[in-house]
């Protein structure tokens, strides 16, 4: 039997050219599908990276607007599941957007919307960054159930630094957790791989991180190194600093079960000592299609 390759992560370098970004995403999604992907995860800000945060406000559209509709049509055309992350979703007022990860099924229906919970307000070597100046945080954890790659937890970029979120998603039944990103070079070099592998090991789930790479404009560069990590913490596939590529991997439930039999840490947790996290507040999005 042929090994089916179900999950693809895409790596690309978005700019402020919305048309060029669309063509590039369409071509990369097609490439992934040709290689056997049934679920394709795009990096944060797949559709646009502007020169300044204010530029993003001017291009933001609602999810039922024309731009997002074109991406939904891609899912139908390619008969594939898509995670479209870091879409600049128009917010409640002209001064704010949401950083939204949207899962679309092969019928083109929106199955789930996850709005980034943790906003990147920091002072690092790459500069002083204040995502919250233009972006409002979401308020819920989201798990998409019963896709062709299993139960999919949704997180975005800076979220990777908050292990509680991952443990809540894993405890709620996630098989794989997506971390679409646009990481900065300085923190990417120091932290990216360690954080991704740690989240996979401690939660015994697959971690799939599609990332932006390269120079978007004069002021902004991203780290790249998209990767899929298995529940043992091994890197199954990675894209280093390749511009415009995808990486396709087969995920299976047996590997998760095997790792959990070997190290049954879920039975060993001492929630009675250090407290239980908010496990029961994960929003489950059940899918209505069989997954195509
Ligand atoms: O700004 C946009 O256009 C969209 N948003 C992003 O790219 C976000 C916020 S600036 N990037 C991150 O969260 C990087 C996190 C990171 O690099 C780390 O945690 O070290």
PDB file of C-alpha atoms and ligand atoms in Angstrom:
ATOM      1  CA  UNK A   1       0.000   0.000   0.000  1.00  0.00           C
ATOM      2  CA  UNK A   2       1.235   3.465  -0.810  1.00  0.00           C
ATOM      3  CA  UNK A   3       2.144   5.599   2.153  1.00  0.00           C
ATOM      4  CA  UNK A   4      -0.429   8.387   2.150  1.00  0.00           C
ATOM      5  CA  UNK A   5       1.045  11.763   2.913  1.00  0.00           C
ATOM      6  CA  UNK A   6      -1.597  13.664   4.663  1.00  0.00           C
ATOM      7  CA  UNK A   7      -0.270  16.869   6.200  1.00  0.00           C
ATOM      8  CA  UNK A   8       1.680  19.543   4.357  1.00  0.00           C
ATOM      9  CA  UNK A   9       3.269  22.671   5.744  1.00  0.00           C
ATOM     10  CA  UNK A  10       4.054  25.474   3.330  1.00  0.00           C
ATOM     11  CA  UNK A  11       6.927  27.950   3.587  1.00  0.00           C
ATOM     12  CA  UNK A  12       6.884  31.231   1.692  1.00  0.00           C
ATOM     13  CA  UNK A  13       7.857  34.893   1.795  1.00  0.00           C
ATOM     14  CA  UNK A  14       4.776  37.138   1.660  1.00  0.00           C
ATOM     15  CA  UNK A  15       5.033  40.785   0.616  1.00  0.00           C
ATOM     16  CA  UNK A  16       2.544  43.631   0.278  1.00  0.00           C
ATOM     17  CA  UNK A  17       1.586  42.377  -3.213  1.00  0.00           C
ATOM     18  CA  UNK A  18      -1.711  40.639  -2.477  1.00  0.00           C
ATOM     19  CA  UNK A  19      -2.119  39.270  -6.008  1.00  0.00           C
ATOM     20  CA  UNK A  20       1.391  37.813  -6.145  1.00  0.00           C
ATOM     21  CA  UNK A  21       0.900  36.266  -2.701  1.00  0.00           C
ATOM     22  CA  UNK A  22      -2.349  34.657  -3.864  1.00  0.00           C
ATOM     23  CA  UNK A  23      -0.738  33.155  -6.963  1.00  0.00           C
ATOM     24  CA  UNK A  24       2.172  31.863  -4.901  1.00  0.00           C
ATOM     25  CA  UNK A  25      -0.110  30.288  -2.266  1.00  0.00           C
ATOM     26  CA  UNK A  26      -2.244  28.692  -5.000  1.00  0.00           C
ATOM     27  CA  UNK A  27       0.814  27.174  -6.615  1.00  0.00           C
ATOM     28  CA  UNK A  28       2.263  25.889  -3.324  1.00  0.00           C
ATOM     29  CA  UNK A  29      -1.069  24.370  -2.259  1.00  0.00           C
ATOM     30  CA  UNK A  30      -1.244  22.619  -5.634  1.00  0.00           C
ATOM     31  CA  UNK A  31       2.302  21.286  -5.191  1.00  0.00           C
ATOM     32  CA  UNK A  32       1.384  19.897  -1.764  1.00  0.00           C
ATOM     33  CA  UNK A  33      -1.763  18.224  -3.089  1.00  0.00           C
ATOM     34  CA  UNK A  34       0.161  16.624  -5.974  1.00  0.00           C
ATOM     35  CA  UNK A  35       2.467  15.147  -3.333  1.00  0.00           C
ATOM     36  CA  UNK A  36      -0.474  13.587  -1.499  1.00  0.00           C
ATOM     37  CA  UNK A  37      -1.491  16.191   1.071  1.00  0.00           C
ATOM     38  CA  UNK A  38      -5.084  16.254   2.249  1.00  0.00           C
ATOM     39  CA  UNK A  39      -4.543  19.069   4.750  1.00  0.00           C
ATOM     40  CA  UNK A  40      -2.283  22.040   4.006  1.00  0.00           C
ATOM     41  CA  UNK A  41      -1.130  24.510   6.664  1.00  0.00           C
ATOM     42  CA  UNK A  42      -0.023  27.954   5.468  1.00  0.00           C
ATOM     43  CA  UNK A  43       2.174  30.272   7.540  1.00  0.00           C
ATOM     44  CA  UNK A  44       0.962  33.262   9.531  1.00  0.00           C
ATOM     45  CA  UNK A  45       0.271  36.261   7.252  1.00  0.00           C
ATOM     46  CA  UNK A  46       0.087  34.053   4.130  1.00  0.00           C
ATOM     47  CA  UNK A  47      -1.931  36.690   2.270  1.00  0.00           C
ATOM     48  CA  UNK A  48       0.013  39.849   3.156  1.00  0.00           C
ATOM     49  CA  UNK A  49       2.971  41.329   5.018  1.00  0.00           C
ATOM     50  CA  UNK A  50       3.134  45.108   4.839  1.00  0.00           C
ATOM     51  CA  UNK A  51       5.930  47.555   5.579  1.00  0.00           C
ATOM     52  CA  UNK A  52       4.272  48.897   8.723  1.00  0.00           C
ATOM     53  CA  UNK A  53       1.585  47.535  11.049  1.00  0.00           C
ATOM     54  CA  UNK A  54      -0.680  50.413   9.995  1.00  0.00           C
ATOM     55  CA  UNK A  55      -0.644  49.146   6.402  1.00  0.00           C
ATOM     56  CA  UNK A  56      -2.308  45.954   7.579  1.00  0.00           C
ATOM     57  CA  UNK A  57      -5.258  47.971   8.889  1.00  0.00           C
ATOM     58  CA  UNK A  58      -5.914  49.410   5.455  1.00  0.00           C
ATOM     59  CA  UNK A  59      -6.073  46.032   3.682  1.00  0.00           C
ATOM     60  CA  UNK A  60      -8.024  44.118   6.361  1.00  0.00           C
ATOM     61  CA  UNK A  61     -11.240  42.444   5.208  1.00  0.00           C
ATOM     62  CA  UNK A  62     -13.905  40.357   6.934  1.00  0.00           C
ATOM     63  CA  UNK A  63     -13.891  36.586   6.417  1.00  0.00           C
ATOM     64  CA  UNK A  64     -16.895  36.863   4.096  1.00  0.00           C
ATOM     65  CA  UNK A  65     -15.070  39.461   1.983  1.00  0.00           C
ATOM     66  CA  UNK A  66     -13.718  38.886  -1.536  1.00  0.00           C
ATOM     67  CA  UNK A  67     -10.125  38.048  -0.614  1.00  0.00           C
ATOM     68  CA  UNK A  68     -10.847  35.261   1.842  1.00  0.00           C
ATOM     69  CA  UNK A  69     -13.505  33.885  -0.514  1.00  0.00           C
ATOM     70  CA  UNK A  70     -10.843  33.366  -3.174  1.00  0.00           C
ATOM     71  CA  UNK A  71      -8.830  31.227  -0.755  1.00  0.00           C
ATOM     72  CA  UNK A  72     -11.952  29.222   0.090  1.00  0.00           C
ATOM     73  CA  UNK A  73     -12.355  28.534  -3.612  1.00  0.00           C
ATOM     74  CA  UNK A  74      -8.811  27.138  -3.670  1.00  0.00           C
ATOM     75  CA  UNK A  75      -9.834  24.530  -1.089  1.00  0.00           C
ATOM     76  CA  UNK A  76     -12.708  23.472  -3.362  1.00  0.00           C
ATOM     77  CA  UNK A  77     -10.584  23.496  -6.515  1.00  0.00           C
ATOM     78  CA  UNK A  78      -7.866  21.354  -4.920  1.00  0.00           C
ATOM     79  CA  UNK A  79     -10.312  19.297  -2.806  1.00  0.00           C
ATOM     80  CA  UNK A  80      -8.159  19.825   0.259  1.00  0.00           C
ATOM     81  CA  UNK A  81      -8.394  21.055   3.824  1.00  0.00           C
ATOM     82  CA  UNK A  82      -6.629  24.362   4.467  1.00  0.00           C
ATOM     83  CA  UNK A  83      -5.421  26.169   7.560  1.00  0.00           C
ATOM     84  CA  UNK A  84      -5.083  29.828   6.573  1.00  0.00           C
ATOM     85  CA  UNK A  85      -3.325  31.582   9.422  1.00  0.00           C
ATOM     86  CA  UNK A  86      -2.647  35.136  10.413  1.00  0.00           C
ATOM     87  CA  UNK A  87      -5.300  36.404   8.047  1.00  0.00           C
ATOM     88  CA  UNK A  88      -5.712  40.095   8.728  1.00  0.00           C
ATOM     89  CA  UNK A  89      -9.369  39.931   9.660  1.00  0.00           C
ATOM     90  CA  UNK A  90     -11.145  43.270   9.936  1.00  0.00           C
ATOM     91  CA  UNK A  91     -11.859  44.031  13.578  1.00  0.00           C
ATOM     92  CA  UNK A  92     -14.723  45.768  15.346  1.00  0.00           C
ATOM     93  CA  UNK A  93     -13.330  49.246  14.542  1.00  0.00           C
ATOM     94  CA  UNK A  94     -11.033  50.854  11.951  1.00  0.00           C
ATOM     95  CA  UNK A  95      -8.052  50.809  14.293  1.00  0.00           C
ATOM     96  CA  UNK A  96      -7.976  47.055  15.009  1.00  0.00           C
ATOM     97  CA  UNK A  97      -7.758  43.706  13.287  1.00  0.00           C
ATOM     98  CA  UNK A  98      -7.736  40.116  14.485  1.00  0.00           C
ATOM     99  CA  UNK A  99      -4.896  37.720  13.722  1.00  0.00           C
ATOM    100  CA  UNK A 100      -7.115  34.853  12.566  1.00  0.00           C
ATOM    101  CA  UNK A 101      -6.360  31.267  11.696  1.00  0.00           C
ATOM    102  CA  UNK A 102      -9.201  29.822   9.647  1.00  0.00           C
ATOM    103  CA  UNK A 103      -9.722  26.152   8.816  1.00  0.00           C
ATOM    104  CA  UNK A 104     -11.578  25.529   5.569  1.00  0.00           C
ATOM    105  CA  UNK A 105     -12.821  22.108   4.420  1.00  0.00           C
ATOM    106  CA  UNK A 106     -12.826  20.780   0.822  1.00  0.00           C
ATOM    107  CA  UNK A 107     -16.354  22.130   0.320  1.00  0.00           C
ATOM    108  CA  UNK A 108     -15.005  25.606   0.981  1.00  0.00           C
ATOM    109  CA  UNK A 109     -16.831  25.901   4.298  1.00  0.00           C
ATOM    110  CA  UNK A 110     -15.225  27.634   7.258  1.00  0.00           C
ATOM    111  CA  UNK A 111     -14.988  24.958   9.941  1.00  0.00           C
ATOM    112  CA  UNK A 112     -13.167  26.959  12.618  1.00  0.00           C
ATOM    113  CA  UNK A 113     -11.740  30.390  13.368  1.00  0.00           C
ATOM    114  CA  UNK A 114      -9.005  30.792  15.958  1.00  0.00           C
ATOM    115  CA  UNK A 115      -7.950  34.317  16.847  1.00  0.00           C
ATOM    116  CA  UNK A 116      -4.402  34.519  18.229  1.00  0.00           C
ATOM    117  CA  UNK A 117      -4.542  34.642  22.021  1.00  0.00           C
ATOM    118  CA  UNK A 118      -1.092  36.053  22.824  1.00  0.00           C
ATOM    119  CA  UNK A 119       0.047  39.242  21.121  1.00  0.00           C
ATOM    120  CA  UNK A 120       3.731  39.879  20.453  1.00  0.00           C
ATOM    121  CA  UNK A 121       4.586  43.032  22.445  1.00  0.00           C
ATOM    122  CA  UNK A 122       8.331  42.787  22.947  1.00  0.00           C
ATOM    123  CA  UNK A 123      11.660  44.552  22.769  1.00  0.00           C
ATOM    124  CA  UNK A 124      14.134  42.252  20.988  1.00  0.00           C
ATOM    125  CA  UNK A 125      17.236  42.542  18.834  1.00  0.00           C
ATOM    126  CA  UNK A 126      15.046  42.811  15.731  1.00  0.00           C
ATOM    127  CA  UNK A 127      13.303  45.829  17.234  1.00  0.00           C
ATOM    128  CA  UNK A 128      10.519  46.950  19.507  1.00  0.00           C
ATOM    129  CA  UNK A 129       7.351  45.261  18.341  1.00  0.00           C
ATOM    130  CA  UNK A 130       3.838  45.944  19.547  1.00  0.00           C
ATOM    131  CA  UNK A 131       1.316  43.691  17.870  1.00  0.00           C
ATOM    132  CA  UNK A 132      -1.411  44.851  20.262  1.00  0.00           C
ATOM    133  CA  UNK A 133      -1.316  48.388  18.838  1.00  0.00           C
ATOM    134  CA  UNK A 134      -3.229  47.149  15.818  1.00  0.00           C
ATOM    135  CA  UNK A 135      -4.477  43.711  16.803  1.00  0.00           C
ATOM    136  CA  UNK A 136      -7.087  42.516  19.299  1.00  0.00           C
ATOM    137  CA  UNK A 137      -6.580  39.135  20.966  1.00  0.00           C
ATOM    138  CA  UNK A 138      -9.058  36.274  20.689  1.00  0.00           C
ATOM    139  CA  UNK A 139     -10.665  34.680  23.717  1.00  0.00           C
ATOM    140  CA  UNK A 140     -10.922  30.980  23.024  1.00  0.00           C
ATOM    141  CA  UNK A 141      -8.885  27.838  22.450  1.00  0.00           C
ATOM    142  CA  UNK A 142     -10.006  25.901  19.385  1.00  0.00           C
ATOM    143  CA  UNK A 143      -9.710  22.229  18.462  1.00  0.00           C
ATOM    144  CA  UNK A 144     -10.965  20.988  15.083  1.00  0.00           C
ATOM    145  CA  UNK A 145     -12.122  17.381  15.385  1.00  0.00           C
ATOM    146  CA  UNK A 146     -12.114  14.536  12.885  1.00  0.00           C
ATOM    147  CA  UNK A 147     -10.156  15.935   9.958  1.00  0.00           C
ATOM    148  CA  UNK A 148      -8.134  13.583   7.698  1.00  0.00           C
ATOM    149  CA  UNK A 149      -5.117  14.285   9.954  1.00  0.00           C
ATOM    150  CA  UNK A 150      -7.032  13.711  13.182  1.00  0.00           C
ATOM    151  CA  UNK A 151      -7.954  16.317  15.783  1.00  0.00           C
ATOM    152  CA  UNK A 152      -6.164  19.574  15.035  1.00  0.00           C
ATOM    153  CA  UNK A 153      -5.313  22.164  17.707  1.00  0.00           C
ATOM    154  CA  UNK A 154      -4.958  25.733  16.472  1.00  0.00           C
ATOM    155  CA  UNK A 155      -2.259  28.088  17.764  1.00  0.00           C
ATOM    156  CA  UNK A 156      -0.222  30.868  16.149  1.00  0.00           C
ATOM    157  CA  UNK A 157       3.442  31.915  16.353  1.00  0.00           C
ATOM    158  CA  UNK A 158       4.142  33.641  19.704  1.00  0.00           C
ATOM    159  CA  UNK A 159       1.605  31.248  21.323  1.00  0.00           C
ATOM    160  CA  UNK A 160       4.390  28.632  21.231  1.00  0.00           C
ATOM    161  CA  UNK A 161       5.852  30.313  24.342  1.00  0.00           C
ATOM    162  CA  UNK A 162       2.759  29.442  26.420  1.00  0.00           C
ATOM    163  CA  UNK A 163       2.875  25.712  27.181  1.00  0.00           C
ATOM    164  CA  UNK A 164      -0.443  25.755  29.064  1.00  0.00           C
ATOM    165  CA  UNK A 165      -2.306  26.313  25.795  1.00  0.00           C
ATOM    166  CA  UNK A 166      -0.708  23.237  24.214  1.00  0.00           C
ATOM    167  CA  UNK A 167      -1.410  21.048  27.206  1.00  0.00           C
ATOM    168  CA  UNK A 168      -5.052  22.136  27.233  1.00  0.00           C
ATOM    169  CA  UNK A 169      -5.375  21.258  23.542  1.00  0.00           C
ATOM    170  CA  UNK A 170      -3.583  17.925  23.973  1.00  0.00           C
ATOM    171  CA  UNK A 171      -5.679  17.032  27.016  1.00  0.00           C
ATOM    172  CA  UNK A 172      -8.776  17.788  24.943  1.00  0.00           C
ATOM    173  CA  UNK A 173      -7.729  15.238  22.334  1.00  0.00           C
ATOM    174  CA  UNK A 174      -5.457  17.021  19.855  1.00  0.00           C
ATOM    175  CA  UNK A 175      -3.364  14.675  17.688  1.00  0.00           C
ATOM    176  CA  UNK A 176      -1.508  17.501  15.983  1.00  0.00           C
ATOM    177  CA  UNK A 177      -1.116  21.145  16.925  1.00  0.00           C
ATOM    178  CA  UNK A 178      -0.443  23.733  14.227  1.00  0.00           C
ATOM    179  CA  UNK A 179       1.903  26.662  14.904  1.00  0.00           C
ATOM    180  CA  UNK A 180       1.852  28.784  11.734  1.00  0.00           C
ATOM    181  CA  UNK A 181       4.419  31.525  12.254  1.00  0.00           C
ATOM    182  CA  UNK A 182       6.321  34.591  11.130  1.00  0.00           C
ATOM    183  CA  UNK A 183       9.173  34.311  13.615  1.00  0.00           C
ATOM    184  CA  UNK A 184      11.886  36.957  13.873  1.00  0.00           C
ATOM    185  CA  UNK A 185      15.471  35.973  13.046  1.00  0.00           C
ATOM    186  CA  UNK A 186      16.976  36.655  16.477  1.00  0.00           C
ATOM    187  CA  UNK A 187      14.422  34.727  18.503  1.00  0.00           C
ATOM    188  CA  UNK A 188      14.136  32.109  15.777  1.00  0.00           C
ATOM    189  CA  UNK A 189      17.832  31.324  15.987  1.00  0.00           C
ATOM    190  CA  UNK A 190      17.729  31.051  19.769  1.00  0.00           C
ATOM    191  CA  UNK A 191      14.344  29.457  20.488  1.00  0.00           C
ATOM    192  CA  UNK A 192      12.352  28.141  17.510  1.00  0.00           C
ATOM    193  CA  UNK A 193      13.420  24.497  17.268  1.00  0.00           C
ATOM    194  CA  UNK A 194      13.707  24.020  21.024  1.00  0.00           C
ATOM    195  CA  UNK A 195      10.200  25.348  21.657  1.00  0.00           C
ATOM    196  CA  UNK A 196       8.572  23.289  18.892  1.00  0.00           C
ATOM    197  CA  UNK A 197      10.256  20.059  19.922  1.00  0.00           C
ATOM    198  CA  UNK A 198       9.552  20.670  23.598  1.00  0.00           C
ATOM    199  CA  UNK A 199       5.815  21.185  22.947  1.00  0.00           C
ATOM    200  CA  UNK A 200       5.765  17.911  20.951  1.00  0.00           C
ATOM    201  CA  UNK A 201       7.662  15.933  23.608  1.00  0.00           C
ATOM    202  CA  UNK A 202       5.829  17.224  26.676  1.00  0.00           C
ATOM    203  CA  UNK A 203       2.385  16.788  25.087  1.00  0.00           C
ATOM    204  CA  UNK A 204       3.140  13.673  23.019  1.00  0.00           C
ATOM    205  CA  UNK A 205       1.504  15.137  19.916  1.00  0.00           C
ATOM    206  CA  UNK A 206       2.621  16.093  16.428  1.00  0.00           C
ATOM    207  CA  UNK A 207       3.612  19.745  16.041  1.00  0.00           C
ATOM    208  CA  UNK A 208       3.434  21.305  12.576  1.00  0.00           C
ATOM    209  CA  UNK A 209       4.896  24.765  12.077  1.00  0.00           C
ATOM    210  CA  UNK A 210       4.548  26.440   8.683  1.00  0.00           C
ATOM    211  CA  UNK A 211       6.677  29.579   8.658  1.00  0.00           C
ATOM    212  CA  UNK A 212       7.394  32.744   6.735  1.00  0.00           C
ATOM    213  CA  UNK A 213      10.976  32.990   5.471  1.00  0.00           C
ATOM    214  CA  UNK A 214      13.277  35.660   4.072  1.00  0.00           C
ATOM    215  CA  UNK A 215      13.018  39.353   3.385  1.00  0.00           C
ATOM    216  CA  UNK A 216       9.478  40.731   3.095  1.00  0.00           C
ATOM    217  CA  UNK A 217      10.527  44.369   2.761  1.00  0.00           C
ATOM    218  CA  UNK A 218      13.296  46.738   3.892  1.00  0.00           C
ATOM    219  CA  UNK A 219      12.271  46.425   7.527  1.00  0.00           C
ATOM    220  CA  UNK A 220      11.140  42.855   7.969  1.00  0.00           C
ATOM    221  CA  UNK A 221      12.733  39.433   7.660  1.00  0.00           C
ATOM    222  CA  UNK A 222      11.519  36.048   8.906  1.00  0.00           C
ATOM    223  CA  UNK A 223      13.420  33.039  10.197  1.00  0.00           C
ATOM    224  CA  UNK A 224      11.883  30.187   8.180  1.00  0.00           C
ATOM    225  CA  UNK A 225      12.854  26.640   9.283  1.00  0.00           C
ATOM    226  CA  UNK A 226       9.310  25.311   8.977  1.00  0.00           C
ATOM    227  CA  UNK A 227       9.105  21.832  10.450  1.00  0.00           C
ATOM    228  CA  UNK A 228       6.921  18.904  11.406  1.00  0.00           C
ATOM    229  CA  UNK A 229       7.881  17.216  14.678  1.00  0.00           C
ATOM    230  CA  UNK A 230       6.581  13.809  15.744  1.00  0.00           C
ATOM    231  CA  UNK A 231       5.286  12.936  19.258  1.00  0.00           C
ATOM    232  CA  UNK A 232       8.734  11.644  20.263  1.00  0.00           C
ATOM    233  CA  UNK A 233      10.285  15.016  19.380  1.00  0.00           C
ATOM    234  CA  UNK A 234      12.032  13.928  16.187  1.00  0.00           C
ATOM    235  CA  UNK A 235      11.964  16.300  13.251  1.00  0.00           C
ATOM    236  CA  UNK A 236      10.135  14.451  10.442  1.00  0.00           C
ATOM    237  CA  UNK A 237      10.722  17.084   7.807  1.00  0.00           C
ATOM    238  CA  UNK A 238      11.958  20.664   7.618  1.00  0.00           C
ATOM    239  CA  UNK A 239      12.402  23.437   5.100  1.00  0.00           C
ATOM    240  CA  UNK A 240      15.438  25.343   6.475  1.00  0.00           C
ATOM    241  CA  UNK A 241      15.578  28.640   4.563  1.00  0.00           C
ATOM    242  CA  UNK A 242      14.027  27.414   1.306  1.00  0.00           C
ATOM    243  CA  UNK A 243      11.781  30.048  -0.222  1.00  0.00           C
ATOM    244  CA  UNK A 244       8.550  28.683  -1.631  1.00  0.00           C
ATOM    245  CA  UNK A 245       8.436  25.056  -0.614  1.00  0.00           C
ATOM    246  CA  UNK A 246       6.315  22.492   1.110  1.00  0.00           C
ATOM    247  CA  UNK A 247       6.986  19.497   3.280  1.00  0.00           C
ATOM    248  CA  UNK A 248       4.532  16.616   3.336  1.00  0.00           C
ATOM    249  CA  UNK A 249       4.362  13.998   6.098  1.00  0.00           C
ATOM    250  CA  UNK A 250       2.201  11.082   7.115  1.00  0.00           C
ATOM    251  CA  UNK A 251       0.838  11.338  10.661  1.00  0.00           C
ATOM    252  CA  UNK A 252      -0.590   8.366  12.468  1.00  0.00           C
ATOM    253  CA  UNK A 253      -2.405   7.694  15.671  1.00  0.00           C
ATOM    254  CA  UNK A 254      -0.315   4.578  16.425  1.00  0.00           C
ATOM    255  CA  UNK A 255       2.835   6.665  16.925  1.00  0.00           C
ATOM    256  CA  UNK A 256       1.037   8.799  19.496  1.00  0.00           C
ATOM    257  CA  UNK A 257      -0.278   5.709  21.315  1.00  0.00           C
ATOM    258  CA  UNK A 258       3.140   4.066  21.246  1.00  0.00           C
ATOM    259  CA  UNK A 259       4.851   7.094  22.800  1.00  0.00           C
ATOM    260  CA  UNK A 260       2.141   7.359  25.443  1.00  0.00           C
ATOM    261  CA  UNK A 261       2.470   3.661  26.323  1.00  0.00           C
ATOM    262  CA  UNK A 262       6.239   4.034  26.667  1.00  0.00           C
ATOM    263  CA  UNK A 263       6.010   7.142  28.845  1.00  0.00           C
ATOM    264  CA  UNK A 264       2.533   7.334  30.416  1.00  0.00           C
ATOM    265  CA  UNK A 265       3.003  10.853  31.710  1.00  0.00           C
ATOM    266  CA  UNK A 266      -0.713  11.750  31.525  1.00  0.00           C
ATOM    267  CA  UNK A 267      -1.287   9.230  34.322  1.00  0.00           C
ATOM    268  CA  UNK A 268       1.577  10.675  36.338  1.00  0.00           C
ATOM    269  CA  UNK A 269       0.598  14.353  36.377  1.00  0.00           C
ATOM    270  CA  UNK A 270       0.185  15.787  39.838  1.00  0.00           C
ATOM    271  CA  UNK A 271      -2.581  18.264  39.114  1.00  0.00           C
ATOM    272  CA  UNK A 272      -3.517  17.899  42.781  1.00  0.00           C
ATOM    273  CA  UNK A 273      -0.200  19.559  43.682  1.00  0.00           C
ATOM    274  CA  UNK A 274       0.386  22.210  41.015  1.00  0.00           C
ATOM    275  CA  UNK A 275      -3.204  22.782  39.947  1.00  0.00           C
ATOM    276  CA  UNK A 276      -5.214  21.782  36.929  1.00  0.00           C
ATOM    277  CA  UNK A 277      -5.173  24.000  33.899  1.00  0.00           C
ATOM    278  CA  UNK A 278      -8.308  25.169  32.238  1.00  0.00           C
ATOM    279  CA  UNK A 279      -8.762  21.895  30.354  1.00  0.00           C
ATOM    280  CA  UNK A 280     -12.477  22.113  29.958  1.00  0.00           C
ATOM    281  CA  UNK A 281     -12.606  25.415  28.134  1.00  0.00           C
ATOM    282  CA  UNK A 282     -11.427  24.283  24.722  1.00  0.00           C
ATOM    283  CA  UNK A 283     -13.987  24.970  22.006  1.00  0.00           C
ATOM    284  CA  UNK A 284     -14.477  21.871  19.872  1.00  0.00           C
ATOM    285  CA  UNK A 285     -15.363  22.360  16.231  1.00  0.00           C
ATOM    286  CA  UNK A 286     -16.774  19.159  14.866  1.00  0.00           C
ATOM    287  CA  UNK A 287     -16.732  18.707  11.144  1.00  0.00           C
ATOM    288  CA  UNK A 288     -19.825  17.752   9.238  1.00  0.00           C
ATOM    289  CA  UNK A 289     -18.127  16.342   6.140  1.00  0.00           C
ATOM    290  CA  UNK A 290     -16.325  13.013   6.026  1.00  0.00           C
ATOM    291  CA  UNK A 291     -13.241  14.938   4.972  1.00  0.00           C
ATOM    292  CA  UNK A 292     -13.503  14.409   1.219  1.00  0.00           C
TER     293      UNK A 292
HETATM  294  O1  LIG B   1       2.969  41.390  12.252  1.00  0.00           O
HETATM  295  C1  LIG B   1       2.315  40.750  11.421  1.00  0.00           C
HETATM  296  O2  LIG B   1       2.145  41.145  10.255  1.00  0.00           O
HETATM  297  C2  LIG B   1       1.666  39.475  11.850  1.00  0.00           C
HETATM  298  N1  LIG B   1       2.097  39.021  13.111  1.00  0.00           N
HETATM  299  C3  LIG B   1       3.295  38.466  13.340  1.00  0.00           C
HETATM  300  O3  LIG B   1       4.134  38.317  12.481  1.00  0.00           O
HETATM  301  C4  LIG B   1       3.533  38.073  14.749  1.00  0.00           C
HETATM  302  C5  LIG B   1       3.392  39.308  15.587  1.00  0.00           C
HETATM  303  S1  LIG B   1       4.501  40.620  15.152  1.00  0.00           S
HETATM  304  N2  LIG B   1       4.824  37.485  14.933  1.00  0.00           N
HETATM  305  C6  LIG B   1       5.129  36.817  16.036  1.00  0.00           C
HETATM  306  O4  LIG B   1       4.283  36.549  16.905  1.00  0.00           O
HETATM  307  C7  LIG B   1       6.583  36.387  16.152  1.00  0.00           C
HETATM  308  C8  LIG B   1       6.896  35.675  17.443  1.00  0.00           C
HETATM  309  C9  LIG B   1       8.350  35.496  17.639  1.00  0.00           C
HETATM  310  O5  LIG B   1       9.180  35.746  16.767  1.00  0.00           O
HETATM  311  C10 LIG B   1       8.809  34.965  18.932  1.00  0.00           C
HETATM  312  O6  LIG B   1       7.997  34.518  19.761  1.00  0.00           O
HETATM  313  O7  LIG B   1      10.017  35.009  19.162  1.00  0.00           O
END
